[in-house]
Short mmCIF file of C-alpha atoms in Angstrom, two decimals:
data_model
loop_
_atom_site.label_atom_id
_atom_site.label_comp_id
_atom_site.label_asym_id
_atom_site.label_seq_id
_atom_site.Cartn_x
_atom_site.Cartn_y
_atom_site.Cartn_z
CA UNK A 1 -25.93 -1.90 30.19
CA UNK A 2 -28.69 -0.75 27.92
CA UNK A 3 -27.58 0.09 24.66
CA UNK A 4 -29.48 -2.89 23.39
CA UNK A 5 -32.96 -2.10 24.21
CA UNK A 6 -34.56 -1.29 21.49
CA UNK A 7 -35.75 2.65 22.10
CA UNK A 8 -39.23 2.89 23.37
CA UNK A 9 -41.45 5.84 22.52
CA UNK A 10 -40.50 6.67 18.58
CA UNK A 11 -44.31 5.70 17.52
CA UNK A 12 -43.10 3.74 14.51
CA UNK A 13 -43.71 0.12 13.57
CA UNK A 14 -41.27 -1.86 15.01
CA UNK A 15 -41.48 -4.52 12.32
CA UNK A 16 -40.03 -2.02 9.84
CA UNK A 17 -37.67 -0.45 11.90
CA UNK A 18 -36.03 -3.11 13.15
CA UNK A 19 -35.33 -4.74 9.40
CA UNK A 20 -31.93 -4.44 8.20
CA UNK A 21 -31.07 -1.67 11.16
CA UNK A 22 -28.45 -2.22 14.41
CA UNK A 23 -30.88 -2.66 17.56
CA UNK A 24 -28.91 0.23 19.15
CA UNK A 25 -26.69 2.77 16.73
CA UNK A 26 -24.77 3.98 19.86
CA UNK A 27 -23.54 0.57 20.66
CA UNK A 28 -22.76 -0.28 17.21
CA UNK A 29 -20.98 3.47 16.85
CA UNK A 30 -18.82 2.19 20.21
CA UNK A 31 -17.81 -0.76 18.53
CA UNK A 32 -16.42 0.52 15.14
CA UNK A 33 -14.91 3.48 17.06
CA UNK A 34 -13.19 0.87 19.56
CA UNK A 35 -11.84 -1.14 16.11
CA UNK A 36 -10.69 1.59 14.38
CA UNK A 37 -8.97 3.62 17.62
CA UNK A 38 -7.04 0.15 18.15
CA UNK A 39 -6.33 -0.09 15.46
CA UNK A 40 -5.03 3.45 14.73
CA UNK A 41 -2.90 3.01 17.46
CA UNK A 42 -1.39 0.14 16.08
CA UNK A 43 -2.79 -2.80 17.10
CA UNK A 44 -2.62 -5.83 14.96
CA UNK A 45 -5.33 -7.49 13.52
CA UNK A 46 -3.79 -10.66 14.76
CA UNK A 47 -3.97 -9.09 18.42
CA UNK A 48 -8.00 -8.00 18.46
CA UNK A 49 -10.06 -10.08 20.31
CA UNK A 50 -14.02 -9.88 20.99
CA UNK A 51 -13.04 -9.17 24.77
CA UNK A 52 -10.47 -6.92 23.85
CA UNK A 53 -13.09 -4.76 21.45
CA UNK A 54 -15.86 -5.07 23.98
CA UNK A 55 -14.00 -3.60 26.74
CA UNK A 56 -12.91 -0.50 24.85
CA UNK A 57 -16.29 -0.03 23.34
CA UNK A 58 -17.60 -0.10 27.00
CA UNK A 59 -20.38 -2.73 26.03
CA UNK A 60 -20.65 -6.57 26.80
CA UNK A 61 -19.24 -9.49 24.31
CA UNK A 62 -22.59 -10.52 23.90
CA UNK A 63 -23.63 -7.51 22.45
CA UNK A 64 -21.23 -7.87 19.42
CA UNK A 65 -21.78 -11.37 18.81
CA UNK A 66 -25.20 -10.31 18.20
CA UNK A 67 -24.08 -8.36 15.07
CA UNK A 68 -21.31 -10.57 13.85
CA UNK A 69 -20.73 -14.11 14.13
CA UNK A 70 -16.68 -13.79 14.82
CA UNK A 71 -14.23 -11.17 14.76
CA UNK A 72 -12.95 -11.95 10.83
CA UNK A 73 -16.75 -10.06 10.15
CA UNK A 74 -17.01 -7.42 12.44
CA UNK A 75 -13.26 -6.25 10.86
CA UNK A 76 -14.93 -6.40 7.42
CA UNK A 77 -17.76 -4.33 8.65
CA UNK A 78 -15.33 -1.75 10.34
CA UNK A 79 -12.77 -1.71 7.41
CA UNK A 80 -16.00 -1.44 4.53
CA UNK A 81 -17.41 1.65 6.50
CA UNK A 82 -14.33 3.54 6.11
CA UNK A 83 -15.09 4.10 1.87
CA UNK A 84 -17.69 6.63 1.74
CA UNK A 85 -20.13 5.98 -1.16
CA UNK A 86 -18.33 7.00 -4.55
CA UNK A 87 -19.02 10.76 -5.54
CA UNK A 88 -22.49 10.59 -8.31
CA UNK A 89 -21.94 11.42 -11.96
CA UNK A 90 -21.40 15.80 -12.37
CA UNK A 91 -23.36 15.36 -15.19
CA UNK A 92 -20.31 17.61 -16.69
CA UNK A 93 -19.30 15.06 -18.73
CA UNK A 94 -16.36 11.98 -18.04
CA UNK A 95 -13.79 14.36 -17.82
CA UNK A 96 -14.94 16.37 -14.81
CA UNK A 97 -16.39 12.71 -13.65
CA UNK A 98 -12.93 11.75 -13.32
CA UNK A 99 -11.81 14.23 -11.41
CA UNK A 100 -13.99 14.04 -9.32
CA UNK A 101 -13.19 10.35 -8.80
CA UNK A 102 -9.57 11.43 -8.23
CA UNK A 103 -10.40 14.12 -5.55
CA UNK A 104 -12.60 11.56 -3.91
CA UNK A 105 -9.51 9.61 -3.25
CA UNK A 106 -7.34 12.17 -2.41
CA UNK A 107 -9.84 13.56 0.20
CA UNK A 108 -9.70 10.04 1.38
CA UNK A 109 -6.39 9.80 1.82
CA UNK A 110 -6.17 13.41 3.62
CA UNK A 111 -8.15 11.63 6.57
CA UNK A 112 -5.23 10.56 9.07
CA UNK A 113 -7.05 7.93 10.15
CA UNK A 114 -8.17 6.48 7.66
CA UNK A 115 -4.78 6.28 5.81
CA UNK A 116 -3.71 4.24 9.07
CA UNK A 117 -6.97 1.87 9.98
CA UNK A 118 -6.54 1.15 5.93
CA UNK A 119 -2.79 0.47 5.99
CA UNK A 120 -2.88 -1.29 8.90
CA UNK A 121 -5.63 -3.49 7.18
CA UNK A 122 -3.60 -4.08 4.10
CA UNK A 123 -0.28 -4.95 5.90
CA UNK A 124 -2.34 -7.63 7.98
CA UNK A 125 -4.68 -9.32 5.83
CA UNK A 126 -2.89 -12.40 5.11
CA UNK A 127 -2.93 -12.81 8.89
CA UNK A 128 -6.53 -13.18 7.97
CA UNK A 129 -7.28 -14.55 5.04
CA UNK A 130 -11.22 -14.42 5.20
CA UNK A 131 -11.00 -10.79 5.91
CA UNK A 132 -8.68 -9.99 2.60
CA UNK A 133 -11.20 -11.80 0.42
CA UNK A 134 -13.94 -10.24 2.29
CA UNK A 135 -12.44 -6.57 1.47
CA UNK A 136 -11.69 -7.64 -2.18
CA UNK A 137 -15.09 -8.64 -3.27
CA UNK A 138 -16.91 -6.15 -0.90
CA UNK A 139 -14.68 -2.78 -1.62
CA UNK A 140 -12.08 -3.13 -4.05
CA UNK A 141 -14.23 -4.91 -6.82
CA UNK A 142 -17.36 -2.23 -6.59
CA UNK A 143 -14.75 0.30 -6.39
CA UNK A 144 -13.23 -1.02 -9.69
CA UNK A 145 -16.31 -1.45 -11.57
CA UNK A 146 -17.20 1.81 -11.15
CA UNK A 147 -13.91 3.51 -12.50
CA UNK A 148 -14.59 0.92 -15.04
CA UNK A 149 -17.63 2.27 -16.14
CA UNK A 150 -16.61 5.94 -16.05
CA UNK A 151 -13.41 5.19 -17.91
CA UNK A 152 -15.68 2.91 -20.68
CA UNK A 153 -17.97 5.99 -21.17
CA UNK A 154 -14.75 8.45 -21.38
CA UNK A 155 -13.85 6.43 -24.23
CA UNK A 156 -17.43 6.34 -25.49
CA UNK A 157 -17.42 10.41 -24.94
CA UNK A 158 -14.37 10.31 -26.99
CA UNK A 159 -12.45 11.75 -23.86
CA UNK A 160 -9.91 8.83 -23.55
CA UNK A 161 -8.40 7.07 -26.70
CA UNK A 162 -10.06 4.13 -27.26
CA UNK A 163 -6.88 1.45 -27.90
CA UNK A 164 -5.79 0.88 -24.75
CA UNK A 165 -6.37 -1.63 -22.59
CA UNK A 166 -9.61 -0.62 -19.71
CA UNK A 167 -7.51 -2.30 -16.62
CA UNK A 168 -4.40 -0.52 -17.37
CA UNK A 169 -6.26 2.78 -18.31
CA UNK A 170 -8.08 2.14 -14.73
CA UNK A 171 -3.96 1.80 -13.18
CA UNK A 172 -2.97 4.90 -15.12
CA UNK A 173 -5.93 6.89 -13.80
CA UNK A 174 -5.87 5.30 -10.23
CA UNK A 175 -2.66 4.17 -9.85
CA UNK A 176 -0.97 8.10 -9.01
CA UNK A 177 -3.71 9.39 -6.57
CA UNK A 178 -3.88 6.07 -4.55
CA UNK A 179 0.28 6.22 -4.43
CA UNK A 180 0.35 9.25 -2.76
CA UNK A 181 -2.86 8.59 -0.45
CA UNK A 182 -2.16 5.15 0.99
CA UNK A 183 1.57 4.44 0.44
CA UNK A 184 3.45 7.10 1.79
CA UNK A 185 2.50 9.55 4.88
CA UNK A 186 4.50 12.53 3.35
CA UNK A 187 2.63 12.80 0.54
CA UNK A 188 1.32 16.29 -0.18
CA UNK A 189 -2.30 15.83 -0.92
CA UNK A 190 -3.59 19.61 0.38
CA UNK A 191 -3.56 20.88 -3.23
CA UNK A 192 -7.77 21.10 -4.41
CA UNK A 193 -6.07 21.31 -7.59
CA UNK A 194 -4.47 18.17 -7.54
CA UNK A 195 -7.17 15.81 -8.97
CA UNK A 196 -7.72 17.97 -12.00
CA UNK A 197 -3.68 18.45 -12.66
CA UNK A 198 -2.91 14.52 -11.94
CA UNK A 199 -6.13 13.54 -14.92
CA UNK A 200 -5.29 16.71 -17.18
CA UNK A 201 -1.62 15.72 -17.17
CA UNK A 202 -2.51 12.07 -17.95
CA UNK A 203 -5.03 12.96 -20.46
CA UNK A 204 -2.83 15.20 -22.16
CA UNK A 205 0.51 13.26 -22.30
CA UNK A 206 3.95 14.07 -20.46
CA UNK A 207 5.41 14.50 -23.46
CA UNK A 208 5.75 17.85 -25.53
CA UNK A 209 3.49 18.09 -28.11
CA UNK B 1 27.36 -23.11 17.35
CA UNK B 2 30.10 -22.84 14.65
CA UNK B 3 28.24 -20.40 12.24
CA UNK B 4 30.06 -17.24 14.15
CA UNK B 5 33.46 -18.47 13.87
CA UNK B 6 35.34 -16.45 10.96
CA UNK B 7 36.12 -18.98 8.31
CA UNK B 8 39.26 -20.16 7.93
CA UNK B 9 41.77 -21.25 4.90
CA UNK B 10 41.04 -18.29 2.64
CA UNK B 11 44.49 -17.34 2.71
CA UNK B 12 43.05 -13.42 2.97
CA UNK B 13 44.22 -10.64 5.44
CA UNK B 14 41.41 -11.03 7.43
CA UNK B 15 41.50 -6.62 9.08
CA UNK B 16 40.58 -6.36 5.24
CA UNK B 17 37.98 -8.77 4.79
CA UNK B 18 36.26 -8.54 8.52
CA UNK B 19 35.96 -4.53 7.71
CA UNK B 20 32.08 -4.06 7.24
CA UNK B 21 31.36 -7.94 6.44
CA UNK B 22 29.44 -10.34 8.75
CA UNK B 23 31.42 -12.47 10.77
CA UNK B 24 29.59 -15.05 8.99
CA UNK B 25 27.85 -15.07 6.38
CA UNK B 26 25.63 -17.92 7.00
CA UNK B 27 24.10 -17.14 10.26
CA UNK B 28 23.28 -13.46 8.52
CA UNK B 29 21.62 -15.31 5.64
CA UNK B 30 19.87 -17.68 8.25
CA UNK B 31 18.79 -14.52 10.91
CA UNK B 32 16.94 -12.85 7.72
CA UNK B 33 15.54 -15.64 5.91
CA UNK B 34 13.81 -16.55 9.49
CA UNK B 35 12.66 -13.02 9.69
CA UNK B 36 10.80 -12.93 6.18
CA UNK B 37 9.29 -16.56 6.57
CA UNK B 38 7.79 -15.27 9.98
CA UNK B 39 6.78 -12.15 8.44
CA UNK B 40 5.32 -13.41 5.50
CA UNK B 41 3.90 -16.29 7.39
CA UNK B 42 1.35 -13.73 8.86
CA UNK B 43 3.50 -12.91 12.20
CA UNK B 44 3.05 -9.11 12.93
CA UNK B 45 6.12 -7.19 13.59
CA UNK B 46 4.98 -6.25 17.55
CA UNK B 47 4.78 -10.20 17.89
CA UNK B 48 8.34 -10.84 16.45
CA UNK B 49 11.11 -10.94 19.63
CA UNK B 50 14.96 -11.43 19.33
CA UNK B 51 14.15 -14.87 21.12
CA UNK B 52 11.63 -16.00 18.37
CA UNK B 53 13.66 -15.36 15.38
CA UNK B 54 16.99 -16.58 16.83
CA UNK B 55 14.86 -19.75 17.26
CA UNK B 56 13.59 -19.59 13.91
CA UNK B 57 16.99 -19.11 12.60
CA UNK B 58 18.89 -21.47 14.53
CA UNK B 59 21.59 -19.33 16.25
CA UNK B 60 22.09 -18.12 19.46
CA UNK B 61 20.54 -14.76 20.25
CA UNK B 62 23.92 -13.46 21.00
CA UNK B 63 24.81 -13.83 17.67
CA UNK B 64 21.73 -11.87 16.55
CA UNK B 65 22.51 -8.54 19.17
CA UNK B 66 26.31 -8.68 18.08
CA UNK B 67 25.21 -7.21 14.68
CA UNK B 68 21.78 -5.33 15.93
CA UNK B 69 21.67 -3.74 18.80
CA UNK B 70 17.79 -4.28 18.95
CA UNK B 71 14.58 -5.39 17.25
CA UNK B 72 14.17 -2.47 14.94
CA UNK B 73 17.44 -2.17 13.62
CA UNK B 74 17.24 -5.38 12.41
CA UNK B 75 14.05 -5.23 11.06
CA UNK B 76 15.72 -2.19 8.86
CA UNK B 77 17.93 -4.18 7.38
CA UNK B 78 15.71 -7.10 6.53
CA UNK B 79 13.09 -4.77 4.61
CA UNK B 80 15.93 -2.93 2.99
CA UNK B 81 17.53 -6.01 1.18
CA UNK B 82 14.64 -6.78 0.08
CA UNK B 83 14.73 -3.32 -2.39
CA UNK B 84 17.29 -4.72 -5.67
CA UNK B 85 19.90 -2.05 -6.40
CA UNK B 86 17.92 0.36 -9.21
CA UNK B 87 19.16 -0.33 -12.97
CA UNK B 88 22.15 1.46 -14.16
CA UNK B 89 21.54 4.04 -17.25
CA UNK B 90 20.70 2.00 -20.08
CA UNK B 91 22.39 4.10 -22.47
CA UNK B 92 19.67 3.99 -24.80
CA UNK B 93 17.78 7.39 -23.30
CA UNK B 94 15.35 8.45 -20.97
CA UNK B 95 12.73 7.25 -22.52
CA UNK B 96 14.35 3.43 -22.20
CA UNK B 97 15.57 4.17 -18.70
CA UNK B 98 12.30 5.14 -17.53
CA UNK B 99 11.12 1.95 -18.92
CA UNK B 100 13.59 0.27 -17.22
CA UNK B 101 13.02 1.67 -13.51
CA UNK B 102 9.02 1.10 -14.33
CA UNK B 103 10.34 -2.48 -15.09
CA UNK B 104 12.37 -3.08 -12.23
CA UNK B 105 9.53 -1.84 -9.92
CA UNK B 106 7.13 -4.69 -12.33
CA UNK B 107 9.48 -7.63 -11.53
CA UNK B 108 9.98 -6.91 -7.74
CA UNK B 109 6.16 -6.92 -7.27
CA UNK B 110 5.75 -10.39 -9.31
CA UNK B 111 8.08 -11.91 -6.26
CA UNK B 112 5.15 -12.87 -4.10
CA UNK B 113 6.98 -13.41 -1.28
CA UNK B 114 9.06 -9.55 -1.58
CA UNK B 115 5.26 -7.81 -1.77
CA UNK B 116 4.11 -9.83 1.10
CA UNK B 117 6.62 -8.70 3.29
CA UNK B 118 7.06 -5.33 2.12
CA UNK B 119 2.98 -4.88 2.79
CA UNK B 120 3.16 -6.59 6.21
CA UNK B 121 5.96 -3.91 7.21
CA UNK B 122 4.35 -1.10 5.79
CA UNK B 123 0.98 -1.91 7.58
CA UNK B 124 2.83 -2.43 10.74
CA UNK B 125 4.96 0.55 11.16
CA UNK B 126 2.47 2.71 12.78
CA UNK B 127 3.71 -0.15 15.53
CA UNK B 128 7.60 0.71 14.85
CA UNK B 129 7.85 4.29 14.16
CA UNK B 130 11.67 4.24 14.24
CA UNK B 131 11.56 1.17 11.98
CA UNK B 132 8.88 3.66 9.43
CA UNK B 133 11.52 6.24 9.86
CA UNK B 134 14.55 4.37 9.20
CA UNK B 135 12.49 3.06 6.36
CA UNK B 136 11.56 6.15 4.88
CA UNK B 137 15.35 7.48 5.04
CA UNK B 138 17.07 4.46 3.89
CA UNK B 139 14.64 3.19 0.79
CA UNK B 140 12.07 5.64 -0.05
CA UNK B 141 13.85 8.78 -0.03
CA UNK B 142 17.21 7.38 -2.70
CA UNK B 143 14.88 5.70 -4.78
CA UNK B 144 12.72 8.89 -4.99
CA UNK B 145 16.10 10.89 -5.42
CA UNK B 146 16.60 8.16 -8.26
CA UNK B 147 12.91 8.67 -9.79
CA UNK B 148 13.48 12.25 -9.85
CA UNK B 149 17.00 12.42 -11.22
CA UNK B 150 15.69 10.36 -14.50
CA UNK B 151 12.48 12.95 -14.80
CA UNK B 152 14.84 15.75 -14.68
CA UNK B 153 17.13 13.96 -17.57
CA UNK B 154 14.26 13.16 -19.48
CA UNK B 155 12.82 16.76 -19.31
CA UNK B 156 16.09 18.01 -20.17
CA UNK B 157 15.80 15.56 -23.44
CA UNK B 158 12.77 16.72 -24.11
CA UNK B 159 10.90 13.44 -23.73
CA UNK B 160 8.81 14.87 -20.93
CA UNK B 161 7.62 18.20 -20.86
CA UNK B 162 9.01 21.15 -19.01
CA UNK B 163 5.66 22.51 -17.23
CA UNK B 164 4.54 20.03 -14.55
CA UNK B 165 5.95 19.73 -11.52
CA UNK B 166 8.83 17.19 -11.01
CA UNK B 167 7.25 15.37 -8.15
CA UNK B 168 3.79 15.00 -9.84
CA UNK B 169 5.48 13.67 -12.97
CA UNK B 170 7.30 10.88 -10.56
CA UNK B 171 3.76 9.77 -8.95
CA UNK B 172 2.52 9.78 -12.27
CA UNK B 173 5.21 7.58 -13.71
CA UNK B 174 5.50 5.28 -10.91
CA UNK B 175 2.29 5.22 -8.97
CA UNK B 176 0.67 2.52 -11.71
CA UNK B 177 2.92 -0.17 -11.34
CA UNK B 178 3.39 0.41 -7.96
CA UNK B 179 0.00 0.27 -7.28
CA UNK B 180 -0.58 -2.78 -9.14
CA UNK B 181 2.13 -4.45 -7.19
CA UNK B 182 1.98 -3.56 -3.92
CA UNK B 183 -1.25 -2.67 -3.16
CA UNK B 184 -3.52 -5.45 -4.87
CA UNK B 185 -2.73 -9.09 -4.98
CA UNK B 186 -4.55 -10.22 -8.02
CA UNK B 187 -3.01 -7.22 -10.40
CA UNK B 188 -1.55 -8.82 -13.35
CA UNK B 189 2.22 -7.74 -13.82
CA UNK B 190 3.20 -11.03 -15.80
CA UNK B 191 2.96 -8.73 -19.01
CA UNK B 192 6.95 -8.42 -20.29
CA UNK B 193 5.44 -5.66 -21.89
CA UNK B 194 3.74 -3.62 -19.48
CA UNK B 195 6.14 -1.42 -18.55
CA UNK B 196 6.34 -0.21 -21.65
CA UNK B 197 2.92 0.02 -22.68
CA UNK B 198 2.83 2.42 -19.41
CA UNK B 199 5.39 4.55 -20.11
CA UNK B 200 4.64 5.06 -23.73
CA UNK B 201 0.58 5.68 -22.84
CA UNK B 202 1.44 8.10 -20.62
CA UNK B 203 3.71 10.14 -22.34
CA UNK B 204 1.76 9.88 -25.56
CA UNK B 205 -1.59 10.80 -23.47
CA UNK B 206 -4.97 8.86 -22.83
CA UNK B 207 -6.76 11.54 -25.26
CA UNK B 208 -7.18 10.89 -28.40
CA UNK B 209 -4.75 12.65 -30.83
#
């Protein structure tokens, strides 16, 4: 087994390299692959073990207890890597920023697999506590500080009114698009057009004006 | 084990009563209580056996596969008595009754124990897919029927506009609060009012008028 060397012949400084960075990317790669296939096929967290992960990786124990201390961490690691970096500001204003937001989700939530490695994650977590707390501060909090932010300057744009409540305007925006991603499998996400109809609608009322 | 023998002394015709009705009431209580203390104890659904929860529940297992014929179908019926009836028309409009199913959907998330089990079971059906189907068929889809019926009354009100499509408008009006009580565990839903401060923002809009 030699995914762990460290690759010979790249003519870089080692010291710098090697900061921060997995000795081997392939191994690492057959790791979170291994996670997330087991657990896309539906095994529990509760049934994962180190053995069980390094035999469907095709590398040795050893090699993932040199990345992560116990199991509870490499899940966090595997369930983190799944939310791509937020999409950057359009620069077309906080209306077309929250679309964009929107659509990010919904693209999310088009991914198969990641609709089942996340709801498999959810429905387990309280089998491991560590890991729920983990994925709160590490995902859901940066994800929620950043609609924050966008929602703060719609309201500073004059886009969204500015009496309501920021956590429930965050639910109202949110709330729809991550219904029809995560909860249900039949949900129709396909539409492009969805984002823009789900924040235009919202934005402009259900009522009749 | 007395809890399967029909009671006695009610002075009923019994072909009436026995007619759809457990042979006892008590073991039934007993069979699902076990199954939602395991479940929301952490135990995932593939580790739950007829053996384990007829243990757990203190009757014999025969008494558990005379009114399931298997795992699954039992596991059904647990996750579907855990969904309240809907509330009945309030008579006051759509605009209240919409309020009213937001509410509903509010007060079954603040019952910690309902949205641990109902998140354990929908993270583990990739694991049961009949149990996902049966799910689907027997909860999601009348409730949706239910959601929709009340969009269609209040469009044909007027309290909701006529130009958006009926199944947005539902995911609109009901993926906020069900996103703040299923999916998150910290969400606040203690609010009396919060159902209708969501109903009212999002008909009225989150631009300013």
């Amino acid at each position: 087994m030699k995914t762990d060397t460290p690759t010979a012949g790249t003519g870089q400084h080692c010291a710098e390299v090697r900061r921060g960075r997995p000795r081997s990317e392939a191994a690492e790669q057959a790791i979170f692959g291994a996670v997330e296939d087991l657990m896309a096929g539906g095994t529990a967290l509760s049934e994962l073990t180190i053995e069980g992960i390094a035999a469907a990786a095709g590398v040795g124990k050893a090699t993932i207890y040199r990345r992560w201390p116990n199991k509870e961490a490499l899940l966090v690691d595997v369930v983190s890597r799944l939310e791509e970096p937020l999409p950057e500001p359009t620069g077309a204003g906080a209306r077309a920023d929250l679309i964009a937001l929107v659509d990010h989700v919904r693209r999310r939530g088009l991914a198969k697999r990641t609709r089942w490695v996340l709801k498999a994650a959810l429905g387990q977590m309280q089998t491991l506590p560590e890991l729920y707390t983990a994925y709160r501060d590490r995902v859901i909090k940066p994800r929620r500080e950043v609609g924050l932010g966008l929602i703060r300057r719609a309201v500073a744009e004059g886009v969204i009114r500015d009496d309501l409540d920021l956590e429930l305007l965050n639910d109202l925006l949110m709330g729809p698009i991550l219904y029809r991603s995560i909860l249900w499998d039949d949900s129709d996400l396909e539409d492009p057009d969805l984002a823009r109809k789900l924040v235009d609608s919202m934005l402009e009322g259900l009522a009749p004006r």
